[in-house]
Short mmCIF file of C-alpha atoms in Angstrom, two decimals:
data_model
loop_
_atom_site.label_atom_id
_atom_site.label_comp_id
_atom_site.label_asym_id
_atom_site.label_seq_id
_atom_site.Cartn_x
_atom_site.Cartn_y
_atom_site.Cartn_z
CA UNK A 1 1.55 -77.51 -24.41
CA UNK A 2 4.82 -78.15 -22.48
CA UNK A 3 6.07 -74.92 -20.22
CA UNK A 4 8.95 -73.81 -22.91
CA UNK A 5 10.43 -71.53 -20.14
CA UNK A 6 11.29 -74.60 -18.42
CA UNK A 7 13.72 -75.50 -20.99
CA UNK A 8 15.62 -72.14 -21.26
CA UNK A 9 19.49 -71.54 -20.38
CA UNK A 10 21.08 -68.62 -20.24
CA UNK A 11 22.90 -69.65 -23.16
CA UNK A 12 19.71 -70.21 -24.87
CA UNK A 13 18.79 -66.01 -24.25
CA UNK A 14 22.38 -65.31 -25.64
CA UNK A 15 22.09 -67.77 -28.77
CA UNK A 16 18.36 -65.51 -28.82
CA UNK A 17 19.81 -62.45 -28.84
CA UNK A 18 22.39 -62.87 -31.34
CA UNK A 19 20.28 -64.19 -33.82
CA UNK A 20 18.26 -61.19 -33.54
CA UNK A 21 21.81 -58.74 -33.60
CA UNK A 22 23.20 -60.82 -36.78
CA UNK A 23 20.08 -62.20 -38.80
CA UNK A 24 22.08 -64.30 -40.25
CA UNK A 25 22.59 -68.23 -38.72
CA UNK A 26 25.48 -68.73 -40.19
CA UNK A 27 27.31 -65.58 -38.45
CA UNK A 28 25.59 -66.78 -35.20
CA UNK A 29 26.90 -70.17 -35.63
CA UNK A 30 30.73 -68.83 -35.87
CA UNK A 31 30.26 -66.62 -33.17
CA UNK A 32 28.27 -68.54 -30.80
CA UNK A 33 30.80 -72.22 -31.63
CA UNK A 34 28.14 -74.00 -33.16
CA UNK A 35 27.17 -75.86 -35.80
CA UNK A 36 24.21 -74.17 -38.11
CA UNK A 37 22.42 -77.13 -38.24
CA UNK A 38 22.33 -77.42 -34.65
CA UNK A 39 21.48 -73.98 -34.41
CA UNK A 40 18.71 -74.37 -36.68
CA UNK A 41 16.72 -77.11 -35.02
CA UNK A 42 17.11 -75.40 -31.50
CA UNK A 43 15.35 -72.64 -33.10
CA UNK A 44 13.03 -74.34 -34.88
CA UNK A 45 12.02 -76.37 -31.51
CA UNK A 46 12.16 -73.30 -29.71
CA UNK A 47 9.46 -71.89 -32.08
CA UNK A 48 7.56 -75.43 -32.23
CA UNK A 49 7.40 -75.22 -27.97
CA UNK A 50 6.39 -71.84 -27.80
CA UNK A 51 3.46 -71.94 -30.84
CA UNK A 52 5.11 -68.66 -32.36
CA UNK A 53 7.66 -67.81 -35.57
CA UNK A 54 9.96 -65.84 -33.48
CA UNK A 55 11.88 -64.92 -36.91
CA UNK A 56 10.94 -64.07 -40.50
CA UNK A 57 12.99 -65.55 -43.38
CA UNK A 58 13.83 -63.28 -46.23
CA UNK A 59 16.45 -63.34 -49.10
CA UNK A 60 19.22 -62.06 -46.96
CA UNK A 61 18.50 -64.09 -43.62
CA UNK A 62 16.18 -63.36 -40.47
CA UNK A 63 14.01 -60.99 -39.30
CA UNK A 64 12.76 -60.85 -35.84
CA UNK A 65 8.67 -60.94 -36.42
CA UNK A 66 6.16 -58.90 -33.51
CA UNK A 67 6.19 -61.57 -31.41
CA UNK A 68 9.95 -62.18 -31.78
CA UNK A 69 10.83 -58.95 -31.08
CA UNK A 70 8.62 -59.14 -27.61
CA UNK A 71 10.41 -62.09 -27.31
CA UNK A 72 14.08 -60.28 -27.62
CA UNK A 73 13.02 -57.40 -25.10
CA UNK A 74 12.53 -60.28 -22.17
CA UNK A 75 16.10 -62.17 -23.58
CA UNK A 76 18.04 -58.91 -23.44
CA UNK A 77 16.46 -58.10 -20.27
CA UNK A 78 16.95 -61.12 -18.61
CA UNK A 79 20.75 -61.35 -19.56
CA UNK A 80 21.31 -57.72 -18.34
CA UNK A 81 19.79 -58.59 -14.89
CA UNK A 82 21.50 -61.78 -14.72
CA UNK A 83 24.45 -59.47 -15.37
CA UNK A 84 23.34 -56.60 -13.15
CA UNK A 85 22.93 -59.74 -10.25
CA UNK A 86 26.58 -60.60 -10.94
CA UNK A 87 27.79 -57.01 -10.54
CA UNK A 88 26.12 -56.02 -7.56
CA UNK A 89 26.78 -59.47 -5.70
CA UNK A 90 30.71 -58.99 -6.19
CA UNK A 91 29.92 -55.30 -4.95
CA UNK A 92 28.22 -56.41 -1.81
CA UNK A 93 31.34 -58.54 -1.03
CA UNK A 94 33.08 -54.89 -0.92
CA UNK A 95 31.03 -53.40 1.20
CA UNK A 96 28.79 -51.50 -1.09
CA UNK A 97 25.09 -50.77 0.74
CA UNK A 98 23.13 -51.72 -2.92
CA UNK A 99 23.63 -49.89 -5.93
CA UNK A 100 22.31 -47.70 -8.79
CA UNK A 101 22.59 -47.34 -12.00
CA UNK A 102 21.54 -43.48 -13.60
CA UNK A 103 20.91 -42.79 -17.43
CA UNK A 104 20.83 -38.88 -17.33
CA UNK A 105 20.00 -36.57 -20.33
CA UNK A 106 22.42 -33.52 -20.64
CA UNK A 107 19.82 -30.83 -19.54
CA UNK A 108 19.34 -32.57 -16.47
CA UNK A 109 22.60 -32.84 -15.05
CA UNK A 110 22.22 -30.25 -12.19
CA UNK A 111 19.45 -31.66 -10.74
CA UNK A 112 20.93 -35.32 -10.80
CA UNK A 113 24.01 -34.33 -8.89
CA UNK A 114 22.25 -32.27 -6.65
CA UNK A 115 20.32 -35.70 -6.06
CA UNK A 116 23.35 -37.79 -5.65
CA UNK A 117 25.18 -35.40 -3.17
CA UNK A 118 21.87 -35.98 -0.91
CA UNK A 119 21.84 -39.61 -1.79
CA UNK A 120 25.64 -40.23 -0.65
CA UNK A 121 24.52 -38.71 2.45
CA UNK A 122 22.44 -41.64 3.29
CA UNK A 123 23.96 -43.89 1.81
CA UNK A 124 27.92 -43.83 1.95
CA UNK A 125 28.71 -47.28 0.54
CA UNK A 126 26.49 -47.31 -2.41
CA UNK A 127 27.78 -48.09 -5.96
CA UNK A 128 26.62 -45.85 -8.22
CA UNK A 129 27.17 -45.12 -11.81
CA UNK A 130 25.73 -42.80 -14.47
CA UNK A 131 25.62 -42.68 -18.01
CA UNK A 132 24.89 -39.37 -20.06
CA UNK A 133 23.06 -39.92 -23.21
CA UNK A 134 20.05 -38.58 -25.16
CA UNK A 135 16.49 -39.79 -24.30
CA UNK A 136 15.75 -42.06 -26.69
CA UNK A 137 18.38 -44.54 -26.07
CA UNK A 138 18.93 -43.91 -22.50
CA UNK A 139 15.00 -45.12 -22.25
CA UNK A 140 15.86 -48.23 -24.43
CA UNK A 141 17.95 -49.06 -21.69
CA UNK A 142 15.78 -48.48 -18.96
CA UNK A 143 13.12 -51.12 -20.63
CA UNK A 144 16.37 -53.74 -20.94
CA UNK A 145 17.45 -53.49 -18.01
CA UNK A 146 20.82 -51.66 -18.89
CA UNK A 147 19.85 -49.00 -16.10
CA UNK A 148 17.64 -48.47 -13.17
CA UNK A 149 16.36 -44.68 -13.79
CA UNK A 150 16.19 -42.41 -16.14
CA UNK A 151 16.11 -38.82 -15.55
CA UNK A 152 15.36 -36.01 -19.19
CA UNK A 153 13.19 -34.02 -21.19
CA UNK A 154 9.60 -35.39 -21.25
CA UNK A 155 8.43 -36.17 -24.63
CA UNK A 156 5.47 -37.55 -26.01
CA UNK A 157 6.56 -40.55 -27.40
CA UNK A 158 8.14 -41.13 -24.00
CA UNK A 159 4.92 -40.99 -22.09
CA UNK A 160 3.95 -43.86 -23.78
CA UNK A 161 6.16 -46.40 -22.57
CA UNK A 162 5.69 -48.56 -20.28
CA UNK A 163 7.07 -46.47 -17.29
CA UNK A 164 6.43 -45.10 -14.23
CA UNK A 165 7.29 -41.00 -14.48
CA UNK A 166 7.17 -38.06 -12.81
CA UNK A 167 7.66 -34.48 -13.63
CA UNK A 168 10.17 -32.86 -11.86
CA UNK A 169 9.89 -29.11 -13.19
CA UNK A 170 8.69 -27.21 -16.49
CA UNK A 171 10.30 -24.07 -17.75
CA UNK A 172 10.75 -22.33 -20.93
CA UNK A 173 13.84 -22.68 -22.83
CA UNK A 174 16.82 -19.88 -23.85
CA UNK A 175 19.55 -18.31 -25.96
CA UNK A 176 23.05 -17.85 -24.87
CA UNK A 177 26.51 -17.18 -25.79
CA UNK A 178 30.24 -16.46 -24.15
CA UNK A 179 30.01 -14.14 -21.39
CA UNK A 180 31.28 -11.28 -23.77
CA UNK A 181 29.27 -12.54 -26.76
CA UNK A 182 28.34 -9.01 -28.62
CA UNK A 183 24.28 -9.60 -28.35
CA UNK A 184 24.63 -9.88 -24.59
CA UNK A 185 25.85 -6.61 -23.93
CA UNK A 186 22.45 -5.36 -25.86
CA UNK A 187 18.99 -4.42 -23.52
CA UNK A 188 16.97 -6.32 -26.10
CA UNK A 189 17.62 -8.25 -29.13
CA UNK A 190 15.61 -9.53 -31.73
CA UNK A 191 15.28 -12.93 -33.83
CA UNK A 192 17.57 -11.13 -37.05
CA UNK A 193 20.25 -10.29 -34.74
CA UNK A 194 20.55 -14.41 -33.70
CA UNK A 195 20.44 -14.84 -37.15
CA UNK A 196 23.28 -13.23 -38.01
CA UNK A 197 25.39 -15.96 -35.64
CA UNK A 198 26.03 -19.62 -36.16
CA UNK A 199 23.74 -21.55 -34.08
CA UNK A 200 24.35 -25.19 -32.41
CA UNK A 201 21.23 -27.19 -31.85
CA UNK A 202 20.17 -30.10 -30.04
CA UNK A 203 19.25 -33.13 -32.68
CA UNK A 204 16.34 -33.08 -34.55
CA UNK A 205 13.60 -35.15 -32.60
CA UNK A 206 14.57 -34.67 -28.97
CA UNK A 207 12.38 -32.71 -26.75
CA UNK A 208 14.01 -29.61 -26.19
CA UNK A 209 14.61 -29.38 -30.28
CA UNK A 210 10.77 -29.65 -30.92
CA UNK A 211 10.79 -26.65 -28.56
CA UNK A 212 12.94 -24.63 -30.32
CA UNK A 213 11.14 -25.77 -33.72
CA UNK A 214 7.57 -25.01 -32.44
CA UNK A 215 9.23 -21.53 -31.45
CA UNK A 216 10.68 -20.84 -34.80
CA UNK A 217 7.20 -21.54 -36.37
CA UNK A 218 5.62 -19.09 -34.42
CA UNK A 219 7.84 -16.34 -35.10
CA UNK A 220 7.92 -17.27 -38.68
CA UNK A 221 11.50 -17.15 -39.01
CA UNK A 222 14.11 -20.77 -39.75
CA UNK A 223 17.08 -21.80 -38.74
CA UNK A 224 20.36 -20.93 -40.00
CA UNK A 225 21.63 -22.68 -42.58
CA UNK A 226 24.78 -23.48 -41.33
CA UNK A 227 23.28 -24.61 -38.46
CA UNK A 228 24.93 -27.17 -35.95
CA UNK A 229 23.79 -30.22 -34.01
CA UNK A 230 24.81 -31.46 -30.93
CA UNK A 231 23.82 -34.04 -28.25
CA UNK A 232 27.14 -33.20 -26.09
CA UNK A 233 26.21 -30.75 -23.24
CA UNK A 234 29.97 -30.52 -23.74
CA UNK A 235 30.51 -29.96 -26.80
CA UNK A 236 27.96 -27.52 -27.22
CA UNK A 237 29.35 -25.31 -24.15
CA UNK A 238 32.88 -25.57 -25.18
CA UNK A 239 32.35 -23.72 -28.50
CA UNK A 240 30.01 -21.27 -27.31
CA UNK A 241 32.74 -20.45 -25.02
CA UNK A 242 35.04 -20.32 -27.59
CA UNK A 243 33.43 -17.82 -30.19
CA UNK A 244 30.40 -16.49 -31.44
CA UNK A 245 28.27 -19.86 -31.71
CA UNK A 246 24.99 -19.34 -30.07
CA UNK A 247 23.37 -21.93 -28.36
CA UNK A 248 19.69 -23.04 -26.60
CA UNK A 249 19.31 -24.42 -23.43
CA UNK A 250 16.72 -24.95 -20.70
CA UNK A 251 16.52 -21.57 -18.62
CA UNK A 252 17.01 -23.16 -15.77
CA UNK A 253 20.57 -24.76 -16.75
CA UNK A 254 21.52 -21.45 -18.26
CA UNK A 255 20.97 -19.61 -15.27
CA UNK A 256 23.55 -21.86 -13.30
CA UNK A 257 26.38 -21.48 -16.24
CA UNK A 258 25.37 -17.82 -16.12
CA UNK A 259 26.13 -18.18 -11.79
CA UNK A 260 29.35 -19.29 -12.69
CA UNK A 261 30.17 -16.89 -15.25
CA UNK A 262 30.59 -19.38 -17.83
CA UNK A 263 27.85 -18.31 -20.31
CA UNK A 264 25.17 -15.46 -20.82
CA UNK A 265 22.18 -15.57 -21.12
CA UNK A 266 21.25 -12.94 -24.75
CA UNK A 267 18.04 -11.02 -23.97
CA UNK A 268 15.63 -12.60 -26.35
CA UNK A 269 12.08 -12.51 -24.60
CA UNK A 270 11.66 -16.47 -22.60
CA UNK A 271 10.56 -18.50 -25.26
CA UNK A 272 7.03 -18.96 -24.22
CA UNK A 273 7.37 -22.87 -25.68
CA UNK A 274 8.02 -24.73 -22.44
CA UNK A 275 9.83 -28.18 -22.03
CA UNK A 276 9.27 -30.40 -18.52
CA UNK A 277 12.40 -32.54 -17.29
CA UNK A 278 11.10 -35.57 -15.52
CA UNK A 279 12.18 -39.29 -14.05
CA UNK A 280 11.67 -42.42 -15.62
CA UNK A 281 11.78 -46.00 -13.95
CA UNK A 282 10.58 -49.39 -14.58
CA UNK A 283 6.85 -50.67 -13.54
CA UNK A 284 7.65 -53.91 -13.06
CA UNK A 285 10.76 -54.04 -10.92
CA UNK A 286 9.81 -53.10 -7.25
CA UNK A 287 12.49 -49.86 -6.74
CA UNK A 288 15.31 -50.61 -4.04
CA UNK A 289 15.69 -48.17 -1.12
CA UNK A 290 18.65 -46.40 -2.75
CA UNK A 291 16.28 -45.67 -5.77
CA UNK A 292 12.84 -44.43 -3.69
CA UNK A 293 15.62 -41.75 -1.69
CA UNK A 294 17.44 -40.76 -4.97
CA UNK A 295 13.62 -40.27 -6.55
CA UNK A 296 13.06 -38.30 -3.18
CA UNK A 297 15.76 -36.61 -3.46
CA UNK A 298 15.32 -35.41 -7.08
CA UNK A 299 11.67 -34.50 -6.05
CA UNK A 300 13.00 -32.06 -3.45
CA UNK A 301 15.95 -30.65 -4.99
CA UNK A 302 14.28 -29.81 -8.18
CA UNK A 303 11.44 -28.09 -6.99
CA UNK A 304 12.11 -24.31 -7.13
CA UNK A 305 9.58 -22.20 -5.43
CA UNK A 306 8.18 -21.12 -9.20
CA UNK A 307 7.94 -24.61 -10.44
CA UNK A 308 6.88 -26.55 -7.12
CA UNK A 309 3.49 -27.23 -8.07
CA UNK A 310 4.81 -29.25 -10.89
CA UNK A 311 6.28 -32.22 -9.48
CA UNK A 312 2.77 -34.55 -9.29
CA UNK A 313 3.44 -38.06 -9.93
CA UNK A 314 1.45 -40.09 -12.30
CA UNK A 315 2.72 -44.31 -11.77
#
C-alpha cells in the first residue's frame, strides 16, 4: 500500500475538515469552489489509499465514522499548527522572543497572571495571548492545537485525555455575596438562610458544579429553583455585586475579591467537598522555553504554604 500521507495538501486537510463541519458534499463543494463530483472521487481515493471509510452515508449526508473522526483530530491539528507556524514566524520578524498561547478557566485567573507577570520578566518580547473559557472546550483546543496550555479545575473526565497535567493546588470551595450582603454581617449561617437568596451557579457538568452538587447531597438540601447559571467569572461577580445574588467560588479566589473588598465571603462552614486547579499541555509537542518557565512559574506562585504539598506532577 502506497504512503497516502505523501499525497496530502494542505488543501486536502481543509477540503477534510469541512466535510466533517458540513456533512453534506454538496455544501462543501460551494464552499470549497469545487465541483461535487470532483469532490467525491478525491474522497473516495482518499479512503481507497488509506484502507479506511473515513465517512458514513446516511439519509441526510455524512457522518464522520471512528476512524474518520481520528482522522479529523490530526486535519484540524495540522491546519492550526500550520497556522500557529504562520503567526509566530511574522511575530519573530517583530521581535517577539517565541510565543504562547493560554486557555484559562475563570477560577484560575489569579494564579495565571501571577504566572505571566513572572514570565514577562524573563521574557520581555514574548507574544502571548489568553483565552478564558470553560474546561471542556478550552481542552478541545489544547488536543487541536488551538492553544499551547491549559490551566482549570481538574475533572475526571479530564484526566483521561491524552495530556500531560499537574496539580497546582486543592481547596474547598465557598459562598459569597456583596460586601454588605445581609448573611455576611451574621457569626454563622446556615443552609435555609442561603436558601432564602437567589443563587448563580457554575454550569451543570464542570468541576467546581459537581462540587457544589456532591455538597448539596450531603446536606440533603437542593438548589433553588430559580437558580442561575453562569460560566462568566464576570458575569457572576457583577451581579453579586449588584444585589442579593449569592454565588460559589473556590476559597482561594474568594479570599482575593474579599482583599479587595469586592465580595464577602458568608460564614457557611468550608465546604468540606474539595476541587484541585491544575495545568494541562500536550504529550506530544516537546514544550518551548517560554512554556517550561510559565509551567515553573505557575508551580511556584500557586503553591501556598497550606497547599504546597500538592503540586506533584504526574506526565
Amino acid at each position: 500500500m502506497s504512503d497516502w500521507t505523501q499525497k496530502l495538501k494542505v488543501q486536502h486537510l481543509r477540503l477534510l475538515v469541512c466535510i466533517g463541519e458540513q456533512g453534506n458534499l454538496s455544501k462543501v463543494a460551494e464552499i470549497m469552489n469545487i465541483t461535487q463530483p470532483a469532490l467525491s472521487k478525491w474522497l473516495s481515493s482518499l479512503e481507497e489509499d488509506i484502507g479506511l471509510a473515513l465517512f458514513e452515508r446516511h439519509s441526510k449526508g455524512l457522518r464522520p465514522s471512528e476512524g474518520g473522526r481520528l482522522m479529523l483530530e490530526h486535519a484540524r491539528r495540522l491546519l492550526n499548527d500550520l497556522e500557529r507556524s504562520r503567526e509566530d514566524i511574522e511575530q519573530f520578524k517583530l521581535g517577539a522572543q517565541g510565543s504562547l498561547l493560554i486557555g484559562c478557566s475563570p477560577v484560575a485567573t489569579d494564579c495565571v497572571s501571577l504566572a505571566l507577570l513572572s514570565l514577562i520578566k524573563d521574557y520581555p518580547n514574548v507574544h502571548v495571548q489568553v483565552v478564558e473559557n470553560v474546561m471542556t472546550p478550552l481542552l478541545q483546543s489544547l488536543i487541536s492545537g488551538k492553544v499551547d496550555v491549559v490551566v482549570g479545575r481538574v475533572g475526571g473526565k479530564a484526566l483521561q485525555l491524552p495530556l500531560n497535567y499537574r496539580v497546582l493546588y486543592t481547596e474547598p470551595v465557598c459562598f459569597v455575596g456583596r460586601c454588605n450582603h445581609p448573611l455576611a454581617t451574621r457569626d454563622k449561617i446556615s443552609w435555609q438562610d442561603l436558601l432564602e437568596y437567589r443563587w448563580i451557579v457554575w454550569p451543570t457538568g464542570t468541576p467546581i458544579r459537581v462540587s457544589i452538587d456532591n455538597a448539596l447531597v450531603d446536606q440533603g438540601v437542593m438548589l433553588p429553583e430559580n437558580y442561575l447559571e453562569s460560566s462568566s467569572m464576570s458575569v457572576t461577580v457583577n451581579m453579586v455585586q449588584a444585589s442579593d445574588i449569592v454565588s460559589i467560588l473556590s476559597w482561594r479566589l474568594a479570599q482575593r475579591y474579599m482583599e479587595k473588598g469586592q465580595l464577602a465571603m458568608l460564614p457557611l462552614p468550608r465546604i468540606e467537598q474539595k476541587g484541585s486547579v491544575g495545568v494541562f499541555w500536550r504529550k506530544d509537542n516537546a514544550p518551548s522555553d517560554a512554556l517550561l518557565r510559565f509551567l515553573a512559574h505557575l508551580t511556584s506562585t500557586s503553591a501556598e504554604p497550606e497547599n504546597a504539598d500538592n503540586s506533584n506532577a504526574r506526565q
